[in-house]
Structures are given as structure tokens and as C-alpha cells.
Coordinates of C-alpha atoms in Angstrom, one line a residue:
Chain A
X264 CA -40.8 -21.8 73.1
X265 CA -40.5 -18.6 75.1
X266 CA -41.2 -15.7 73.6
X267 CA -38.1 -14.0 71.8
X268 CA -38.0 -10.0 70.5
X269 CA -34.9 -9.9 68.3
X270 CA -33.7 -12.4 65.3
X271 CA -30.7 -13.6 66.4
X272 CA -29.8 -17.3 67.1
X273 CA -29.4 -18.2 71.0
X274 CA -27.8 -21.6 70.7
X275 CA -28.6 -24.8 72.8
X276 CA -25.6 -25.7 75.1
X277 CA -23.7 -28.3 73.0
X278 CA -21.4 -31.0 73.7
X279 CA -19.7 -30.9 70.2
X280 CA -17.0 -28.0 71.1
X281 CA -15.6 -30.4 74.0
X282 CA -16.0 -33.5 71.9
X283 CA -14.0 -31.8 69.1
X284 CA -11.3 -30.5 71.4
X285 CA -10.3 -34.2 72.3
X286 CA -10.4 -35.6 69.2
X287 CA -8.0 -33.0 68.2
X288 CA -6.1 -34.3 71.3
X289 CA -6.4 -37.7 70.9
X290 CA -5.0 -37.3 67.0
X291 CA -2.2 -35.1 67.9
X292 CA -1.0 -37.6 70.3
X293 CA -2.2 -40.5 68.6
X294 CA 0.1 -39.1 66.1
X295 CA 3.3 -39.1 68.4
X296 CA 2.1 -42.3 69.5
X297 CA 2.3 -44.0 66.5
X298 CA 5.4 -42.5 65.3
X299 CA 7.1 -43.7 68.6
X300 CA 5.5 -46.9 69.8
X301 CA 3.7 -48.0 66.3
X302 CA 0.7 -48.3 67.9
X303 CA -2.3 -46.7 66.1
X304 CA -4.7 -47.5 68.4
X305 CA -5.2 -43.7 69.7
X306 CA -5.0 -42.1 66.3
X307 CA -7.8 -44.3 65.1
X308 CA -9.8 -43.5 68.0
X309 CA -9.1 -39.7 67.6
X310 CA -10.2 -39.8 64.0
X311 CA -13.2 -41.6 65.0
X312 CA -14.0 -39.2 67.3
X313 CA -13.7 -36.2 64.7
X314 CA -15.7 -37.9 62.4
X315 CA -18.7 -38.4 65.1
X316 CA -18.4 -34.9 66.3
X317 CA -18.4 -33.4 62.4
X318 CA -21.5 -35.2 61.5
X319 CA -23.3 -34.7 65.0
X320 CA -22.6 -31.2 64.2
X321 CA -23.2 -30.4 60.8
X322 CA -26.6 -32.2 61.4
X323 CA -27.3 -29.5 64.5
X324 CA -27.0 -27.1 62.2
X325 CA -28.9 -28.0 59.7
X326 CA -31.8 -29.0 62.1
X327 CA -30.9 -25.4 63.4
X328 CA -31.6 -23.9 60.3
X329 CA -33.9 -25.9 58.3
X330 CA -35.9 -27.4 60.8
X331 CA -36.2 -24.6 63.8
X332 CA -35.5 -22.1 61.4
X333 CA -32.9 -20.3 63.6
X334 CA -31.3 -19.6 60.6
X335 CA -33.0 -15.5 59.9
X336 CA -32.1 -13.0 57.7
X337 CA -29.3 -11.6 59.9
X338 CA -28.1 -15.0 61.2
X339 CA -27.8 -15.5 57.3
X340 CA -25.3 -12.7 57.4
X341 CA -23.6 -13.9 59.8
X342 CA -23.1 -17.0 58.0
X343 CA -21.9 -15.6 54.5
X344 CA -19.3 -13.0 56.7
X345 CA -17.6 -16.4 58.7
X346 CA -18.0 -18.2 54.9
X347 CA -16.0 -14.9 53.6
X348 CA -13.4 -15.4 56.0
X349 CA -12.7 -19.3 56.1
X350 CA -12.0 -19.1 52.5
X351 CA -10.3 -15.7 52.9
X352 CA -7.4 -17.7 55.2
X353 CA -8.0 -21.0 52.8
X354 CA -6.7 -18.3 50.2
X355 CA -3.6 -17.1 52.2
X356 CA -2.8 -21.1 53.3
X357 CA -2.7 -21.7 49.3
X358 CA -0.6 -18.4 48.8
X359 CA 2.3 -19.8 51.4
X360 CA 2.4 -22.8 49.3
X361 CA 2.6 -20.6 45.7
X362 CA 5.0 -18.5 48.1
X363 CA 7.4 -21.3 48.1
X364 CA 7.4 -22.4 44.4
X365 CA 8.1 -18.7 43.2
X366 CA 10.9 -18.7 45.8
X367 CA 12.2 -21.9 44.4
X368 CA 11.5 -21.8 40.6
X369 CA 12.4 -17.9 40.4
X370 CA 15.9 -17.5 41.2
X371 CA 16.9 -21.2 41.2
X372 CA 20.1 -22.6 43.4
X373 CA 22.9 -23.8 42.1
X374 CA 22.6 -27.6 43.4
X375 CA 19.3 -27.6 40.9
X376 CA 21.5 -26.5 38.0
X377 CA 20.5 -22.8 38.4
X378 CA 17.6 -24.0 36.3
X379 CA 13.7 -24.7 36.8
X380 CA 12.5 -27.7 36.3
X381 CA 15.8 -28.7 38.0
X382 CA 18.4 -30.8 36.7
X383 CA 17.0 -34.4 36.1
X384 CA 13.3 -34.0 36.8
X385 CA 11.3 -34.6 33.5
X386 CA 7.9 -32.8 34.3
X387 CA 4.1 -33.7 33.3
X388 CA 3.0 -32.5 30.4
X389 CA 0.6 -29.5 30.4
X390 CA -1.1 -30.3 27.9
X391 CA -2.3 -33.8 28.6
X392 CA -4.1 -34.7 31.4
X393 CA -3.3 -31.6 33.5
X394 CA -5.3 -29.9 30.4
X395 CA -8.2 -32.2 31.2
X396 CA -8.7 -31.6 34.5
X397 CA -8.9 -27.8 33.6
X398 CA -11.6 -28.3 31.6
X399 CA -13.2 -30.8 34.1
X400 CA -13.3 -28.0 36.6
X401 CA -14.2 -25.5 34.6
X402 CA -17.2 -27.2 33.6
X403 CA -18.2 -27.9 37.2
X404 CA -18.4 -24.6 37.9
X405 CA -20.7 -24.2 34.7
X406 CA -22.9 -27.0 36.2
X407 CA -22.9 -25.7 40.1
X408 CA -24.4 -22.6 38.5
X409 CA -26.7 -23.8 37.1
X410 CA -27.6 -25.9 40.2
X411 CA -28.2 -22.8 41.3
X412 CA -30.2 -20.9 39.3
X413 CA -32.2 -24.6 39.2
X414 CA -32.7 -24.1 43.2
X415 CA -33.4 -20.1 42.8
X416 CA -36.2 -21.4 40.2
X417 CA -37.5 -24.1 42.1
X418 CA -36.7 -26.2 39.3
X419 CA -36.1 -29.6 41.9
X420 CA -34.9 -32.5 39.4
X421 CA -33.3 -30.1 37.4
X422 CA -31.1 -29.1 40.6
X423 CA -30.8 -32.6 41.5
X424 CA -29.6 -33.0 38.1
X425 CA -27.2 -30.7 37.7
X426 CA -25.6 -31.1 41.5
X427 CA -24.8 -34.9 40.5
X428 CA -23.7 -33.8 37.0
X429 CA -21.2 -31.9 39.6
X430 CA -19.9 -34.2 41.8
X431 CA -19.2 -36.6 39.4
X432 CA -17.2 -34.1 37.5
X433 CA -15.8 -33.4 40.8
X434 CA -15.1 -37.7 41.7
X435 CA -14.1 -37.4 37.9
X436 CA -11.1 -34.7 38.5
X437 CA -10.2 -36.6 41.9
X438 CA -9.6 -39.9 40.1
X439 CA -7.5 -38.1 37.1
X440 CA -5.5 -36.2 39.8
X441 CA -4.7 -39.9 41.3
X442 CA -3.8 -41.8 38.2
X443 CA -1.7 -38.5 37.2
X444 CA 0.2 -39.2 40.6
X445 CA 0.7 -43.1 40.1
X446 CA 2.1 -42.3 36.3
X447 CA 4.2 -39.0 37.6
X448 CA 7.8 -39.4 37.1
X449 CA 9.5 -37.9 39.9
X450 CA 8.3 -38.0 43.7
X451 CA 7.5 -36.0 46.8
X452 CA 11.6 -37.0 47.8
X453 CA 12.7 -35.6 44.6
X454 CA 14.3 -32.2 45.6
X455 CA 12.4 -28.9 46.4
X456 CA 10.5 -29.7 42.6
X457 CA 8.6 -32.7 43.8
X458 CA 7.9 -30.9 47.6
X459 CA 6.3 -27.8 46.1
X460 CA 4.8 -29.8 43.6
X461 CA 3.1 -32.6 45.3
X462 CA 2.2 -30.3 48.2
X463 CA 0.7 -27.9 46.4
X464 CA -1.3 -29.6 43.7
X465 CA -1.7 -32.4 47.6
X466 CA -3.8 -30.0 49.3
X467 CA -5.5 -28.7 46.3
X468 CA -7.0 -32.1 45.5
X469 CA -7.8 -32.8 49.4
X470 CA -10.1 -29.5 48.9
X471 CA -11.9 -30.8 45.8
X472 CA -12.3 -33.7 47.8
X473 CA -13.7 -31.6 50.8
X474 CA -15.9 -29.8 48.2
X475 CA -17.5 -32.9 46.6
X476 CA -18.2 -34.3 50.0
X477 CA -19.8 -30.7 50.4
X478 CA -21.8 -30.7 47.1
X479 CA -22.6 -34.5 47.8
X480 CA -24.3 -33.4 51.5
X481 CA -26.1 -30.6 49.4
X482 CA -27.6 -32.9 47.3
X483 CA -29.0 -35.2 49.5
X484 CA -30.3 -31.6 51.1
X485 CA -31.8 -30.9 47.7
X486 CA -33.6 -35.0 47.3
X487 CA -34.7 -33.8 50.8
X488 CA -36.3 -30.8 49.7
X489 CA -34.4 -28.9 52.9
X490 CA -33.1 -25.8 49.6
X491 CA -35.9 -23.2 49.2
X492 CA -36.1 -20.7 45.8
X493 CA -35.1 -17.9 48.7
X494 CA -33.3 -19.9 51.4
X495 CA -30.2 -22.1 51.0
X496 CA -27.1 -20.9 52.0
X497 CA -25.7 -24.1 52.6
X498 CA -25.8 -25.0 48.4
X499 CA -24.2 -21.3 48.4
X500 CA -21.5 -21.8 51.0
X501 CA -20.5 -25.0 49.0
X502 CA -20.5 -23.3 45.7
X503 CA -18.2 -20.4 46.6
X504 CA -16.1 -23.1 48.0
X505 CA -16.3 -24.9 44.6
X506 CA -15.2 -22.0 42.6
X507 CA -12.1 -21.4 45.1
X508 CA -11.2 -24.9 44.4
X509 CA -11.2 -23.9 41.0
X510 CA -9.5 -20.6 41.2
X511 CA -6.9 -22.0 43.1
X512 CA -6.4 -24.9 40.3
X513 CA -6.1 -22.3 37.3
X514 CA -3.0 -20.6 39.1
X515 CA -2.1 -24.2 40.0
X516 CA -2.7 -24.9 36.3
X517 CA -0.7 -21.9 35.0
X518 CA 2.0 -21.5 37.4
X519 CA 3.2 -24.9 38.3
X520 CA 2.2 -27.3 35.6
X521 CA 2.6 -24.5 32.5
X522 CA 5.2 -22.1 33.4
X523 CA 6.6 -24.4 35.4
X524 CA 7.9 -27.2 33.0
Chain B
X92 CA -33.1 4.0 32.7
X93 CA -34.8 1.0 31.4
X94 CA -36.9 -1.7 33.3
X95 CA -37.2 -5.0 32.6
X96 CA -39.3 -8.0 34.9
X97 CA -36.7 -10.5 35.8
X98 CA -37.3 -14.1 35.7
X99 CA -35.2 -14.7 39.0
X100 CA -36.4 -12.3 41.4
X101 CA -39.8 -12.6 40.0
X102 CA -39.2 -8.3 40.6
X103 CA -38.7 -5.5 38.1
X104 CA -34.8 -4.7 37.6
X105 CA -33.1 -2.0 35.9
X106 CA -31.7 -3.1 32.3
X107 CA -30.4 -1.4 28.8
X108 CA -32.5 -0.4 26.0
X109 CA -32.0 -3.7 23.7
X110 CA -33.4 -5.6 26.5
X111 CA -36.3 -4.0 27.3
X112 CA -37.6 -4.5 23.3
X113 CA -37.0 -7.8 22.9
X114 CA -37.1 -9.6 26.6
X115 CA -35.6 -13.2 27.3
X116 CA -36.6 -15.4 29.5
X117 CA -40.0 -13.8 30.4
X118 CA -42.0 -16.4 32.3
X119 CA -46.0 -16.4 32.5
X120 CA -46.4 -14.5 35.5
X121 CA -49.7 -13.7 37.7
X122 CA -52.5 -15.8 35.3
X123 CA -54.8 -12.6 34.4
X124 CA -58.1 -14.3 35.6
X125 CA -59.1 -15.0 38.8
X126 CA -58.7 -19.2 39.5
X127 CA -61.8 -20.7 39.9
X128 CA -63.1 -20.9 43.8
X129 CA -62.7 -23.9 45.7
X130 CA -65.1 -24.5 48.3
X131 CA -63.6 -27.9 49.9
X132 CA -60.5 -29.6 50.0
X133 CA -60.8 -32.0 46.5
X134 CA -60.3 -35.7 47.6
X135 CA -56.7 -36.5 46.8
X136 CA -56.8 -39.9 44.5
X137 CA -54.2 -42.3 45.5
X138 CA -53.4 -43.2 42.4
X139 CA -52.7 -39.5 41.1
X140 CA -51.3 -38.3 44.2
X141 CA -48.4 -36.4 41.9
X142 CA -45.8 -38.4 41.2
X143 CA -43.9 -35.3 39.0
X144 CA -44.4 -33.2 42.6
X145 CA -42.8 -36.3 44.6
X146 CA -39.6 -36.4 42.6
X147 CA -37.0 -38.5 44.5
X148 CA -39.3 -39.0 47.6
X149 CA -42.0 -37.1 49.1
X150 CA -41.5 -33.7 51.1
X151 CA -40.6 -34.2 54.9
X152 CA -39.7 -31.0 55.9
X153 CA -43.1 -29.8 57.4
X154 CA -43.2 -33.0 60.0
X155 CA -39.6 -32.4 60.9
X156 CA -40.5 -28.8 61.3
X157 CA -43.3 -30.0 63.7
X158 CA -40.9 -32.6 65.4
X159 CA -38.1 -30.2 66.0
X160 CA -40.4 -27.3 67.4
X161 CA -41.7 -28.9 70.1
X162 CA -41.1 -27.0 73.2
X163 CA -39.7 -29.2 75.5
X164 CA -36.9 -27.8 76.6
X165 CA -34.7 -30.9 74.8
X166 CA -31.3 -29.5 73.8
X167 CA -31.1 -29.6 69.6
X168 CA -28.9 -32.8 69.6
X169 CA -31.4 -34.9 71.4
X170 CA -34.6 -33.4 69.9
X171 CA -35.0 -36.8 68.0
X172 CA -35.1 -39.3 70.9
X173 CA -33.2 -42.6 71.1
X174 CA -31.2 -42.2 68.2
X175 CA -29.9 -39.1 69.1
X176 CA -29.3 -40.3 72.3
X177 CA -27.6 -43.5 71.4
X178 CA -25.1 -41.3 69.2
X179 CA -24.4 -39.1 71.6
X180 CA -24.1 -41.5 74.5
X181 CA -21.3 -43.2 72.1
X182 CA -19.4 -40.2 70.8
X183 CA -19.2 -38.8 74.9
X184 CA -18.2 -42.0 76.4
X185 CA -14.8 -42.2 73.6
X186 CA -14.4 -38.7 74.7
X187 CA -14.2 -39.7 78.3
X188 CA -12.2 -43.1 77.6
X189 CA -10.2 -41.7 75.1
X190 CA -9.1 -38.4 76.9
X191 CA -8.2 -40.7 80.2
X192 CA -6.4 -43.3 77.3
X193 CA -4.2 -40.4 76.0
X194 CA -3.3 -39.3 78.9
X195 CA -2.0 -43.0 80.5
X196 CA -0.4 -43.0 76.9
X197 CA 1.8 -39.7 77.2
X198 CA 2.7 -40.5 81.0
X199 CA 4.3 -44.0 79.7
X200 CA 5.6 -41.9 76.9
X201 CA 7.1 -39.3 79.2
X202 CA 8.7 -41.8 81.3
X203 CA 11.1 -44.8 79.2
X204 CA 12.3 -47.3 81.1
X205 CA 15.9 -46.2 81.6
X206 CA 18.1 -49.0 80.8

């Protein structure tokens, strides 16, 4: 390798930004496809292509970092600040949805029965499963920190340990969430209740699921001994994302499911 | 100000009075005599080659280190050979079949047959 005076990463011309653009393409307009011509042959191909160009990716950058060690202490920087912001607009996405159910549930219409839950929707109980889950969470966060402080300590089967202990929790919360849908008693058609509802606690659960495919890709990091006691910002990024998932479920937890019903 | 020796950062860290009389958590640090010197590498038994230390599979990281350093000039997605290439090969030509797919697809779309 020539000889390089600063610590910055100069990237290797990659084909995965123009791969990524026409998967985009091909999904968009596999989408239209399918809605006109009920063909999903171009969708499937299109989400194909995204999940090629996410893995070859992803596994760039960890050979970027963990194998070429591109990946210094101010590229590390550079990392946390774009980790900052991505969850910094994942917060604002979650408060347009949260922006919708206040604007609903605070000053309800008249064709709800100027009252929240509306008329005829029988809500889920609080303090059942919803309950559960809260506690499901909130003990995954207990075990992701200690993941950590397992890694920091280079305390390896404790960290693999502890990383499954949280993505089972994390499967665990997923497969609640799904037999809570299946048993729910009104639907996503049922009036602005069942929209806010079933698209906000929706995309919540598609980011646990997001984060436990993120913890899961950690821990095969971890088996693979890729996580140093000083270096592994990838376990980190997925962590913060963790406790936003959670965050994001306790004002779920209190706004939708407790004040809510 | 108090000073305790924290067990995380292996460093010494400010703390409160309590603390610094009865510390938690303090791990045996530097052993206080010298180890005993080692003029040659001690023949590694098979049998006891660590199985504690090889938790889960043994450490590849150093070989892939080696592997992905080699200056070659090989962009980072191909550094691993025929794998990498294969992959690549596959994902680039349904980017290039695809893209001229979609767009035979939205020029039907734009143009119904006008009965």
C-alpha cells in the first residue's frame, strides 16, 4: 500500500451505490407494476437486488474496518456523528406518526363520538401482553449492556452469552407483537384508531426487527472475535439503536396502548 | 477530589469519598513480580492447545488481516478472489438486466393499447 500521512479513510471505487440505486428503481416500479399488471416479477427482482447489494456492502465495511483497519480514531468519529443522525431523523419519522395520534385522540371528531377510543373499537388491554412486552424490552436493554461491558472486558462467552440472551428477547417481543396482532379486535380499516395504531406500533416492530437482525450480525462478529476491549463500534451502533427501539416503545407503551384505551 | 482505579478503563478516575474506602470491583492488576523469562517459544501440545481460549471457534482475524492487506491494487469487494467475484458478477448482471427490464416494463406501461 502506498504510503498515506493523515488517518482518514480513502475508499475503493465501489459498485454498491449504482447497484443500490436500481434496486431502489427496480422496487419502485416493480411496485406500480404489480399494482397494475399483477405481475411481481420486477419487484422480486428489485428486492433481490437490495438484499445483494446490503450484504455485499455491509461486508465491505466490515473488511474496511476490521480487516484493513480503515476504520481510525477519527474515521470512528465519523461514524458515531452519521450513527447520531440516522437515529436523530428515525426519531422525527416516529414523532410524525405520535404527531398523528395526538391529533386524533386529543380533540376527537364528531363521526368518532367526540370520544377516544372511538365509538365501537374495544381496545387491547394495557396490562396484558402489551405489559409484557415492556418488560421484555426493558430487559434487553439490561442484557445489551451487559454485552457490552462483557466486550469492554474482554469477557468473549460472556458477551456471546449475553448478545443471544438479547436477541432472543428481541425474536421473543417480535413473536408477542404478532400473536397480539392476530388476537387484536379491530383492524388497520377500522377508522383513524386502527391507522394510527397499527402504523405506529407497524413500524415500531419492523425496527425491533431491523435491530435483532443488527444484534444477530454482531454476534456472529463477536463468535468471530472481529469486537476488541477498545474497538467495536459496530456492537455500539446496534446498541444505541436497541435502546431507541426501546425508547420509542415506552412512549408507544404509555401514549397509545395506556392513555390511549 | 477523590481517585479511584477503574476496572473498565484499566485507568485512574475521579470518584467520591465512600468509594475510595471501600472499592468494588477492583481487579488484580500488573502481577507485582516480574514473570519468569522465556527463552524459546514452549511447544504447543495438541491436545492442550486451549480449548477455554478457542470458545466458539478459533481466532481468524490475524489471517484475514494478512489476506485483506495485500497490496495488490484489488478493489475491497474482490480482495477474496472467486467468491467475491462470482457475487459480484451476479448482483451487476441483475443490475444491467433488470434496469433494461424496467424500463421495457414502464414503456409498455406508458403506452395501453387504446381500444
Amino acid at each position: 500500500m502506498t504510503h498515506q500521512a493523515h488517518a482518514y479513510h480513502m475508499v475503493d471505487p465501489s459498485p454498491w451505490p449504482l447497484t443500490g440505486a436500481v434496486a431502489a428503481l427496480l422496487m419502485t416500479s416493480g411496485l406500480a407494476v404489480w399494482f397494475h399488471f399483477h405481475s411481481t416479477v420486477l419487484m422480486t427482482l428489485g428486492t433481490v437486488l437490495v438484499l445483494l447489494t446490503m450484504y455485499q456492502w455491509w461486508r465491505d465495511i466490515v473488511r474496511e474496518g476490521t480487516f484493513q483497519g480503515h476504520h481510525t480514531p477519527p474515521v470512528q468519529k465519523g461514524l458515531r456523528y452519521g450513527m447520531i443522525l440516522f437515529i436523530t431523523s428515525e426519531v422525527f419519522f416516529f414523532l410524525g406518526f405520535f404527531w398523528a395520534f395526538y391529533h386524533s385522540s386529543l380533540a376527537p371528531t364528531p363521526e368518532l363520538g367526540g370520544c377516544w377510543p372511538p365509538t365501537g373499537i374495544i381496545t387491547l388491554d394495557p396490562f396484558e401482553v402489551p405489559l409484557l412486552n415492556t418488560a421484555v424490552l426493558l430487559a434487553s436493554g439490561v442484557t445489551v449492556t451487559w454485552a457490552h461491558h462483557s466486550i469492554m472486558e474482554g469477557e468473549r462467552k460472556q458477551a456471546i452469552h449475553s448478545l443471544t440472551l438479547t436477541i432472543l428477547l428481541g425474536f421473543y417481543f417480535t413473536f408477542l407483537q404478532a400473536m397480539e396482532y392476530y388476537e387484536a379486535p379491530f383492524t388497520i380499516a377500522d377508522g383513524v384508531y386502527g391507522s394510527t395504531f397499527f402504523v405506529a406500533t407497524g413500524f415500531h416492530g419492523l425496527h425491533v426487527i431491523i435491530g435483532s437482525t443488527f444484534l444477530a450480525v454482531c454476534l456472529l462478529r463477536q463468535i468471530r472475535y472481529h469486537f476488541t476491549s477498545e474497538h467495536h463500534f459496530g456492537f455500539e451502533a446496534a446498541a444505541w439503536y436497541w435502546h431507541f427501539v426501546d425508547v420509542v416503545w415506552l412512549f408507544l407503551y404509555i401514549s397509545i396502548y395506556w392513555w390511549g384505551s | 477530589m477523590y481517585y479511584k482505579f477503574s476496572g473498565f478503563t484499566q485507568k485512574l478516575t475521579g470518584s467520591g469519598l465512600a468509594s475510595v474506602y471501600s472499592p468494588q470491583g477492583l481487579r488484580p492488576g500488573v502481577p507485582a513480580e516480574a514473570p519468569a523469562m522465556v527463552f524459546a517459544t514452549p511447544t504447543k501440545l495438541v491436545s492442550g492447545a486451549g480449548t477455554a481460549l478457542e470458545y466458539m471457534g478459533a481466532n481468524q482475524v490475524p489471517d484475514l488481516q494478512r489476506l485483506f492487506q495485500i497490496a495488490d491494487g484489488t478493489p475491497v469487494h474482490l480482495k477474496r478472489g472467486v467468491p467475491d467475484r462470482l457475487l459480484y458478477r451476479t448482483t451487476m448482471a441483475l443490475t444491467v438486466g433488470g434496469a433494461l427490464y424496467c424500463l421495457v416494463a414502464l414503456y409498455i406501461a406508458a403506452n395501453p393499447s387504446k381500444k
